[in-house]
Amino acid sequence: MMMILCLETITCTLLFLSPFVTTYPAELEKGRRRVVHVMEDDTGAVIVQTAPGKVVTHRGGTITLPCRYHHEPEEVDPNRIRIKWTKVSDAFQFEDVFVELGRQQKAFGSYRGRLSLERAGPGDASVIIHNITLQDYGRYECEVTNDMEDDMGFVNLDLEGVVFPYYPPSGRYKLNFHQAEEVCRQQDAILASHAQLHKAWLEGLDWCNAGWLEDGSVQYPISHPRDQCGRKDSPPGVRNYGYRHKDDERYDAFCFTSNLNGRVYFLKRFKKVNYLEAVKACQRDDAVIAKVGQLYAAWKIQLLDRCEAGWVEDGSIRYPIVNPRTRCGGSEPGVRNLGFPDKKFRLYGVYCYRRNTDIQSTQAQKETTTKPANSTKSI
């Protein structure tokens, strides 16, 4: 495979990548730094190489975003080399992450205090991110500059987790884009990406209602085509309405969440309770009532299986099924949803969430970061 890397000085360098890049199978790669070898070049240009594909971790984990560079001639003053990491959204908005120039370093926004250069040897511009949050998911640009020459590469950071459809108590198709972002955040999640929704579809997600994704598009996954979901003779796939008006149009939401920093459990009680009593019961047990995203994460990642309906934070009644059985809602695994009953008069059990005690409170603050300020590329 041949790639053309063009510099801002309008010079181009040909890199033959295949013989010089060493990677490992995807199943061995999760959470591991990739080894990247960079081909030397005699043009005097800065050459940046990042690992192909993506790196995978989970919320609360630590990951290395790999990036290496090479410069000819070798006697370059290291104090004149600038390393800059930037997060790039699908809408081509740029969020500053980290910059180093000589001995000066600066991390930006929610990355402060949890990001550092790896420094595995000469030419290593890789960064290590600790305490991964949901908002860290996405595409990162590694840029290395020396005087008038620069080059860049990209790394995709993926998270293990689960996609779930969501609509509020007010009903279906009630959310504009900004409201969809907010309801996902309230349920310990973020709006899912197209890649995350597509992966969920490959794993069997079938949902006949359209929902917002993080790039402003509206889509829905169909594994079993039927007439009420885009015609029975249509092939399975992720249906796409395209990019919709973020303020005026209303749909449901597809949310994504990842590993829990705690545990979801069904609170054993002798009697069923209404919603307010359920909230207080979890508090007396040194916990809080579980959010929808936390229940999905417990079902998907912790394999929580409970055939008892219970209150969750948004006022809905749900229960997680890993091993389907007839008396527990059908033949497919999933989180069953019984809707939004009257909070005062209907009586059910309750799902509680207890946070790990060894997680610092600062992590909770980082998880609530929803919309980082946009920045320019001039830093």
CSV table of C-alpha atoms in Angstrom, one decimal:
chain,number,residue,atom,x,y,z
A,1,MET,CA,0.0,0.0,0.0
A,2,MET,CA,1.3,3.5,-0.8
A,3,MET,CA,0.3,6.7,0.9
A,4,ILE,CA,1.1,10.2,-0.2
A,5,LEU,CA,1.8,12.7,2.7
A,6,CYS,CA,1.7,16.3,1.6
A,7,LEU,CA,3.2,19.0,3.7
A,8,GLU,CA,2.1,22.6,4.0
A,9,THR,CA,5.2,23.6,2.0
A,10,ILE,CA,3.6,21.8,-1.0
A,11,THR,CA,6.2,19.0,-0.9
A,12,CYS,CA,5.1,15.4,-0.9
A,13,THR,CA,6.8,12.3,0.4
A,14,LEU,CA,6.0,8.8,-0.6
A,15,LEU,CA,5.8,6.3,2.2
A,16,PHE,CA,5.5,2.5,1.5
A,17,LEU,CA,3.8,1.6,4.7
A,18,SER,CA,3.1,-2.2,4.6
A,19,PRO,CA,6.6,-3.5,5.2
A,20,PHE,CA,7.3,-1.0,8.0
A,21,VAL,CA,4.2,-1.2,10.2
A,22,THR,CA,3.9,-4.0,12.8
A,23,THR,CA,0.5,-4.5,14.4
A,24,TYR,CA,-1.3,-7.3,16.3
A,25,PRO,CA,-4.7,-8.9,15.8
A,26,ALA,CA,-7.6,-6.9,17.1
A,27,GLU,CA,-8.4,-9.3,19.8
A,28,LEU,CA,-4.9,-8.9,21.3
A,29,GLU,CA,-4.8,-5.2,20.8
A,30,LYS,CA,-7.3,-3.8,23.3
A,31,GLY,CA,-5.5,-1.5,25.7
A,32,ARG,CA,-2.1,-2.3,24.3
A,33,ARG,CA,0.3,0.1,22.7
A,34,ARG,CA,1.0,-0.6,19.0
A,35,VAL,CA,4.5,-0.8,17.8
A,36,VAL,CA,5.1,1.4,14.8
A,37,HIS,CA,8.3,1.5,12.7
A,38,VAL,CA,8.8,4.6,10.5
A,39,MET,CA,10.7,4.5,7.2
A,40,GLU,CA,13.6,7.0,7.0
A,41,ASP,CA,13.6,9.7,4.4
A,42,ASP,CA,16.2,11.9,2.9
A,43,THR,CA,14.1,14.9,1.9
A,44,GLY,CA,14.6,16.8,5.2
A,45,ALA,CA,10.9,16.6,5.9
A,46,VAL,CA,9.1,15.8,9.1
A,47,ILE,CA,7.5,12.4,8.8
A,48,VAL,CA,4.7,11.4,11.2
A,49,GLN,CA,3.3,7.9,11.5
A,50,THR,CA,0.4,6.7,13.6
A,51,ALA,CA,-1.0,3.2,14.0
A,52,PRO,CA,-3.6,2.2,11.4
A,53,GLY,CA,-7.1,1.3,12.5
A,54,LYS,CA,-8.1,2.2,16.1
A,55,VAL,CA,-7.1,1.7,19.7
A,56,VAL,CA,-9.7,0.3,22.1
A,57,THR,CA,-10.3,0.7,25.8
A,58,HIS,CA,-13.3,1.3,28.1
A,59,ARG,CA,-14.4,4.1,30.4
A,60,GLY,CA,-12.1,4.4,33.4
A,61,GLY,CA,-9.2,2.8,31.6
A,62,THR,CA,-5.8,4.0,30.4
A,63,ILE,CA,-4.8,4.1,26.7
A,64,THR,CA,-1.9,5.1,24.6
A,65,LEU,CA,-2.6,7.0,21.4
A,66,PRO,CA,0.5,6.0,19.3
A,67,CYS,CA,2.4,8.6,17.2
A,68,ARG,CA,6.0,8.6,16.1
A,69,TYR,CA,8.0,11.0,13.9
A,70,HIS,CA,11.3,11.1,12.1
A,71,HIS,CA,13.4,14.0,10.8
A,72,GLU,CA,16.4,14.2,8.5
A,73,PRO,CA,19.0,15.4,9.2
A,74,GLU,CA,19.1,14.1,12.8
A,75,GLU,CA,20.9,17.1,14.4
A,76,VAL,CA,17.6,18.9,14.9
A,77,ASP,CA,17.3,21.1,18.0
A,78,PRO,CA,14.6,19.3,20.1
A,79,ASN,CA,13.6,22.7,21.5
A,80,ARG,CA,12.3,23.7,18.1
A,81,ILE,CA,10.0,20.7,17.6
A,82,ARG,CA,6.3,21.2,18.5
A,83,ILE,CA,4.0,18.3,19.2
A,84,LYS,CA,0.3,19.0,19.2
A,85,TRP,CA,-2.6,16.7,19.7
A,86,THR,CA,-6.1,17.8,18.6
A,87,LYS,CA,-9.5,16.0,18.7
A,88,VAL,CA,-11.4,16.3,15.5
A,89,SER,CA,-15.2,15.9,15.3
A,90,ASP,CA,-17.2,14.6,12.3
A,91,ALA,CA,-18.3,18.2,11.8
A,92,PHE,CA,-14.6,19.2,11.5
A,93,GLN,CA,-14.6,21.1,14.7
A,94,PHE,CA,-11.2,21.1,16.6
A,95,GLU,CA,-10.7,20.7,20.3
A,96,ASP,CA,-7.2,21.3,21.6
A,97,VAL,CA,-5.9,18.4,23.7
A,98,PHE,CA,-2.2,18.8,24.3
A,99,VAL,CA,0.8,20.8,23.0
A,100,GLU,CA,4.5,20.6,23.8
A,101,LEU,CA,7.2,23.0,22.5
A,102,GLY,CA,10.7,22.3,23.9
A,103,ARG,CA,10.3,22.0,27.6
A,104,GLN,CA,6.9,23.7,27.8
A,105,GLN,CA,3.8,21.5,27.9
A,106,LYS,CA,0.1,22.2,28.2
A,107,ALA,CA,-3.0,20.0,28.4
A,108,PHE,CA,-6.4,21.5,27.7
A,109,GLY,CA,-9.9,21.3,29.1
A,110,SER,CA,-10.9,17.9,30.6
A,111,TYR,CA,-7.5,16.4,29.7
A,112,ARG,CA,-5.7,18.4,32.4
A,113,GLY,CA,-4.2,16.2,35.0
A,114,ARG,CA,-4.7,12.9,33.1
A,115,LEU,CA,-2.6,13.2,30.0
A,116,SER,CA,1.1,12.9,29.4
A,117,LEU,CA,3.7,12.1,26.7
A,118,GLU,CA,4.8,8.5,26.7
A,119,ARG,CA,8.4,9.2,25.8
A,120,ALA,CA,9.3,5.7,24.8
A,121,GLY,CA,12.4,6.9,22.9
A,122,PRO,CA,13.5,9.5,20.2
A,123,GLY,CA,10.8,10.5,17.9
A,124,ASP,CA,8.0,9.3,20.2
A,125,ALA,CA,5.0,11.7,20.3
A,126,SER,CA,2.6,9.2,21.7
A,127,VAL,CA,0.3,10.4,24.6
A,128,ILE,CA,-1.2,8.4,27.5
A,129,ILE,CA,-4.7,9.2,28.6
A,130,HIS,CA,-5.8,8.0,32.1
A,131,ASN,CA,-9.3,7.7,33.5
A,132,ILE,CA,-10.9,7.5,30.0
A,133,THR,CA,-14.4,9.2,29.9
A,134,LEU,CA,-17.2,8.7,27.4
A,135,GLN,CA,-16.4,12.1,25.9
A,136,ASP,CA,-12.9,10.9,25.0
A,137,TYR,CA,-14.3,8.7,22.2
A,138,GLY,CA,-13.4,9.9,18.7
A,139,ARG,CA,-10.7,10.9,16.3
A,140,TYR,CA,-7.4,12.5,17.3
A,141,GLU,CA,-4.8,14.3,15.2
A,142,CYS,CA,-1.1,14.1,16.0
A,143,GLU,CA,0.9,17.0,14.4
A,144,VAL,CA,4.6,17.5,14.6
A,145,THR,CA,6.2,20.8,13.5
A,146,ASN,CA,9.8,21.8,13.0
A,147,ASP,CA,10.2,25.4,11.8
A,148,MET,CA,8.4,25.6,8.5
A,149,GLU,CA,7.8,21.9,8.0
A,150,ASP,CA,5.1,19.7,9.6
A,151,ASP,CA,3.2,16.5,9.1
A,152,MET,CA,0.3,14.8,10.9
A,153,GLY,CA,-1.4,11.5,11.4
A,154,PHE,CA,-4.7,10.3,12.9
A,155,VAL,CA,-5.7,7.9,15.6
A,156,ASN,CA,-9.2,6.6,16.4
A,157,LEU,CA,-10.0,6.0,20.0
A,158,ASP,CA,-12.8,3.5,20.4
A,159,LEU,CA,-14.6,2.4,23.6
A,160,GLU,CA,-16.1,-1.0,24.5
A,161,GLY,CA,-19.8,-0.4,25.5
A,162,VAL,CA,-23.4,-0.7,24.5
A,163,VAL,CA,-25.8,1.4,22.3
A,164,PHE,CA,-29.4,1.7,23.5
A,165,PRO,CA,-32.4,3.6,22.0
A,166,TYR,CA,-34.0,6.2,24.3
A,167,TYR,CA,-37.1,8.3,24.3
A,168,PRO,CA,-38.3,10.4,27.3
A,169,PRO,CA,-41.5,10.1,29.4
A,170,SER,CA,-43.2,12.7,27.0
A,171,GLY,CA,-43.2,10.1,24.2
A,172,ARG,CA,-41.6,9.2,21.0
A,173,TYR,CA,-40.2,11.7,18.5
A,174,LYS,CA,-40.1,14.5,21.0
A,175,LEU,CA,-36.4,15.4,21.0
A,176,ASN,CA,-34.4,17.9,18.8
A,177,PHE,CA,-30.7,17.2,18.5
A,178,HIS,CA,-29.7,19.3,21.6
A,179,GLN,CA,-32.4,17.7,23.7
A,180,ALA,CA,-31.2,14.3,22.6
A,181,GLU,CA,-27.6,15.1,23.7
A,182,GLU,CA,-29.0,16.2,27.1
A,183,VAL,CA,-31.2,13.1,27.7
A,184,CYS,CA,-28.3,10.8,26.9
A,185,ARG,CA,-26.1,12.7,29.3
A,186,GLN,CA,-28.8,12.5,32.0
A,187,GLN,CA,-28.8,8.7,31.6
A,188,ASP,CA,-25.0,8.3,32.0
A,189,ALA,CA,-24.3,8.2,28.2
A,190,ILE,CA,-23.5,10.2,25.1
A,191,LEU,CA,-25.1,10.3,21.7
A,192,ALA,CA,-23.8,7.3,19.7
A,193,SER,CA,-21.7,7.6,16.6
A,194,HIS,CA,-22.6,5.9,13.3
A,195,ALA,CA,-19.8,3.4,13.8
A,196,GLN,CA,-21.2,2.5,17.2
A,197,LEU,CA,-24.7,2.1,15.9
A,198,HIS,CA,-23.5,0.0,13.0
A,199,LYS,CA,-21.6,-2.3,15.3
A,200,ALA,CA,-24.7,-2.7,17.5
A,201,TRP,CA,-26.7,-3.6,14.4
A,202,LEU,CA,-24.1,-6.2,13.5
A,203,GLU,CA,-24.6,-7.6,17.0
A,204,GLY,CA,-28.4,-7.8,16.4
A,205,LEU,CA,-29.8,-4.5,17.5
A,206,ASP,CA,-33.2,-4.0,15.8
A,207,TRP,CA,-35.2,-0.8,16.4
A,208,CYS,CA,-37.9,0.6,14.3
A,209,ASN,CA,-37.8,4.2,15.5
A,210,ALA,CA,-35.4,6.8,14.1
A,211,GLY,CA,-33.0,8.5,16.5
A,212,TRP,CA,-30.3,11.2,16.5
A,213,LEU,CA,-26.6,10.3,16.4
A,214,GLU,CA,-23.7,12.5,17.5
A,215,ASP,CA,-22.9,13.8,14.0
A,216,GLY,CA,-26.5,15.3,13.6
A,217,SER,CA,-27.7,12.5,11.4
A,218,VAL,CA,-30.9,10.5,12.1
A,219,GLN,CA,-30.7,6.7,11.6
A,220,TYR,CA,-32.2,3.4,12.9
A,221,PRO,CA,-31.0,-0.3,12.7
A,222,ILE,CA,-33.1,-3.0,11.2
A,223,SER,CA,-32.1,-6.7,11.5
A,224,HIS,CA,-35.5,-8.1,10.6
A,225,PRO,CA,-37.1,-6.1,7.8
A,226,ARG,CA,-40.9,-5.6,8.0
A,227,ASP,CA,-43.4,-3.4,6.3
A,228,GLN,CA,-43.8,-1.0,9.2
A,229,CYS,CA,-40.1,-0.4,9.2
A,230,GLY,CA,-39.2,0.5,5.6
A,231,ARG,CA,-40.8,-2.5,3.7
A,232,LYS,CA,-40.4,-6.1,4.3
A,233,ASP,CA,-38.5,-6.8,1.1
A,234,SER,CA,-35.8,-4.2,1.9
A,235,PRO,CA,-32.4,-5.7,3.0
A,236,PRO,CA,-31.4,-5.5,6.7
A,237,GLY,CA,-29.2,-2.6,7.5
A,238,VAL,CA,-28.9,0.8,9.2
A,239,ARG,CA,-31.5,3.1,7.7
A,240,ASN,CA,-30.3,6.7,7.3
A,241,TYR,CA,-32.4,9.8,7.1
A,242,GLY,CA,-29.3,11.9,6.6
A,243,TYR,CA,-28.5,15.1,8.4
A,244,ARG,CA,-31.5,16.8,9.9
A,245,HIS,CA,-32.3,20.3,11.2
A,246,LYS,CA,-30.9,20.2,14.8
A,247,ASP,CA,-33.4,22.7,16.2
A,248,ASP,CA,-36.6,22.1,14.4
A,249,GLU,CA,-36.9,18.4,13.8
A,250,ARG,CA,-37.6,15.8,16.5
A,251,TYR,CA,-36.8,12.1,16.8
A,252,ASP,CA,-35.7,9.7,19.5
A,253,ALA,CA,-32.0,9.2,20.5
A,254,PHE,CA,-29.4,6.5,20.2
A,255,CYS,CA,-27.2,6.7,23.3
A,256,PHE,CA,-23.9,5.0,24.0
A,257,THR,CA,-22.4,4.1,27.4
A,258,SER,CA,-19.4,2.1,28.6
A,259,ASN,CA,-17.9,0.4,31.6
A,260,LEU,CA,-19.3,1.2,35.0
A,261,ASN,CA,-17.3,2.7,37.9
A,262,GLY,CA,-19.6,0.8,40.2
A,263,ARG,CA,-22.3,-1.8,40.4
A,264,VAL,CA,-26.0,-2.0,39.5
A,265,TYR,CA,-28.2,-4.3,41.6
A,266,PHE,CA,-31.8,-5.1,42.3
A,267,LEU,CA,-32.7,-4.1,45.8
A,268,LYS,CA,-34.3,-7.0,47.6
A,269,ARG,CA,-37.3,-5.8,49.6
A,270,PHE,CA,-40.4,-7.5,51.1
A,271,LYS,CA,-42.8,-5.1,49.4
A,272,LYS,CA,-42.9,-3.2,46.2
A,273,VAL,CA,-42.7,0.6,46.2
A,274,ASN,CA,-43.7,3.7,44.3
A,275,TYR,CA,-41.1,5.9,42.6
A,276,LEU,CA,-40.3,8.2,45.5
A,277,GLU,CA,-40.1,5.3,47.9
A,278,ALA,CA,-37.7,3.6,45.5
A,279,VAL,CA,-35.4,6.6,45.4
A,280,LYS,CA,-35.3,6.7,49.2
A,281,ALA,CA,-34.8,3.0,49.5
A,282,CYS,CA,-31.6,3.2,47.4
A,283,GLN,CA,-30.4,6.1,49.4
A,284,ARG,CA,-30.8,4.2,52.7
A,285,ASP,CA,-28.7,1.4,51.1
A,286,ASP,CA,-25.9,3.9,50.5
A,287,ALA,CA,-26.6,4.0,46.8
A,288,VAL,CA,-28.7,6.0,44.2
A,289,ILE,CA,-31.4,4.8,41.9
A,290,ALA,CA,-29.8,3.5,38.7
A,291,LYS,CA,-29.9,5.5,35.4
A,292,VAL,CA,-31.0,3.8,32.2
A,293,GLY,CA,-27.4,3.9,30.8
A,294,GLN,CA,-26.1,2.3,34.0
A,295,LEU,CA,-28.6,-0.5,33.7
A,296,TYR,CA,-27.7,-1.2,30.1
A,297,ALA,CA,-24.0,-1.2,31.0
A,298,ALA,CA,-24.6,-3.7,33.8
A,299,TRP,CA,-26.6,-5.9,31.4
A,300,LYS,CA,-24.0,-5.8,28.6
A,301,ILE,CA,-20.7,-5.7,30.5
A,302,GLN,CA,-21.5,-7.1,34.0
A,303,LEU,CA,-24.0,-9.6,32.6
A,304,LEU,CA,-26.7,-8.6,35.1
A,305,ASP,CA,-29.7,-10.9,34.6
A,306,ARG,CA,-32.8,-10.2,36.7
A,307,CYS,CA,-36.4,-11.2,35.8
A,308,GLU,CA,-38.0,-8.6,38.1
A,309,ALA,CA,-39.3,-5.3,36.9
A,310,GLY,CA,-38.0,-2.2,38.8
A,311,TRP,CA,-37.9,1.6,38.8
A,312,VAL,CA,-34.9,3.4,37.2
A,313,GLU,CA,-34.0,7.1,37.5
A,314,ASP,CA,-36.1,8.4,34.6
A,315,GLY,CA,-39.3,7.0,36.0
A,316,SER,CA,-39.5,4.0,33.6
A,317,ILE,CA,-39.8,0.4,34.6
A,318,ARG,CA,-37.1,-2.0,33.2
A,319,TYR,CA,-35.3,-5.2,33.8
A,320,PRO,CA,-32.2,-6.8,32.2
A,321,ILE,CA,-32.2,-10.3,30.6
A,322,VAL,CA,-29.0,-12.0,29.6
A,323,ASN,CA,-30.5,-15.6,29.4
A,324,PRO,CA,-33.9,-15.3,27.7
A,325,ARG,CA,-36.8,-17.4,29.0
A,326,THR,CA,-40.5,-17.5,28.2
A,327,ARG,CA,-41.7,-16.0,31.5
A,328,CYS,CA,-39.2,-13.1,31.2
A,329,GLY,CA,-40.3,-11.3,28.1
A,330,GLY,CA,-39.5,-13.3,25.0
A,331,SER,CA,-36.7,-15.1,23.2
A,332,GLU,CA,-34.1,-12.3,22.8
A,333,PRO,CA,-31.7,-10.9,25.4
A,334,GLY,CA,-31.9,-7.3,26.2
A,335,VAL,CA,-33.2,-4.7,28.7
A,336,ARG,CA,-37.0,-4.9,28.8
A,337,ASN,CA,-38.9,-1.6,29.0
A,338,LEU,CA,-42.4,-1.5,30.5
A,339,GLY,CA,-42.8,2.2,29.9
A,340,PHE,CA,-43.5,5.1,32.3
A,341,PRO,CA,-46.2,4.3,34.8
A,342,ASP,CA,-47.8,6.6,37.4
A,343,LYS,CA,-44.9,7.4,39.8
A,344,LYS,CA,-47.2,7.8,42.8
A,345,PHE,CA,-49.6,4.8,42.6
A,346,ARG,CA,-47.8,2.1,40.7
A,347,LEU,CA,-45.6,-0.3,42.7
A,348,TYR,CA,-42.5,-2.1,41.6
A,349,GLY,CA,-39.0,-3.1,42.8
A,350,VAL,CA,-36.0,-0.8,42.2
A,351,TYR,CA,-32.5,-1.0,40.6
A,352,CYS,CA,-29.8,0.8,42.6
A,353,TYR,CA,-26.3,1.9,41.6
A,354,ARG,CA,-23.4,2.0,44.1
A,355,ARG,CA,-20.3,3.8,42.9
A,356,ASN,CA,-16.8,2.3,43.6
A,357,THR,CA,-15.4,4.0,46.6
A,358,ASP,CA,-11.8,4.1,45.2
A,359,ILE,CA,-12.9,6.4,42.3
A,360,GLN,CA,-11.9,10.0,42.9
A,361,SER,CA,-14.7,12.6,42.9
A,362,THR,CA,-12.9,14.4,40.1
A,363,GLN,CA,-13.8,11.7,37.7
A,364,ALA,CA,-17.5,12.4,38.2
A,365,GLN,CA,-16.8,16.0,37.2
A,366,LYS,CA,-15.0,14.9,34.0
A,367,GLU,CA,-18.0,12.7,33.0
A,368,THR,CA,-20.3,15.7,33.0
A,369,THR,CA,-18.3,17.5,30.3
A,370,THR,CA,-20.7,17.6,27.4
A,371,LYS,CA,-19.7,20.2,24.9
A,372,PRO,CA,-16.0,21.4,25.0
A,373,ALA,CA,-15.3,24.8,23.6
A,374,ASN,CA,-14.2,24.9,20.0
A,375,SER,CA,-10.7,26.1,19.3
A,376,THR,CA,-8.6,27.3,16.4
A,377,LYS,CA,-5.7,25.5,14.9
A,378,SER,CA,-3.3,28.4,15.6
A,379,ILE,CA,-1.9,27.4,19.0
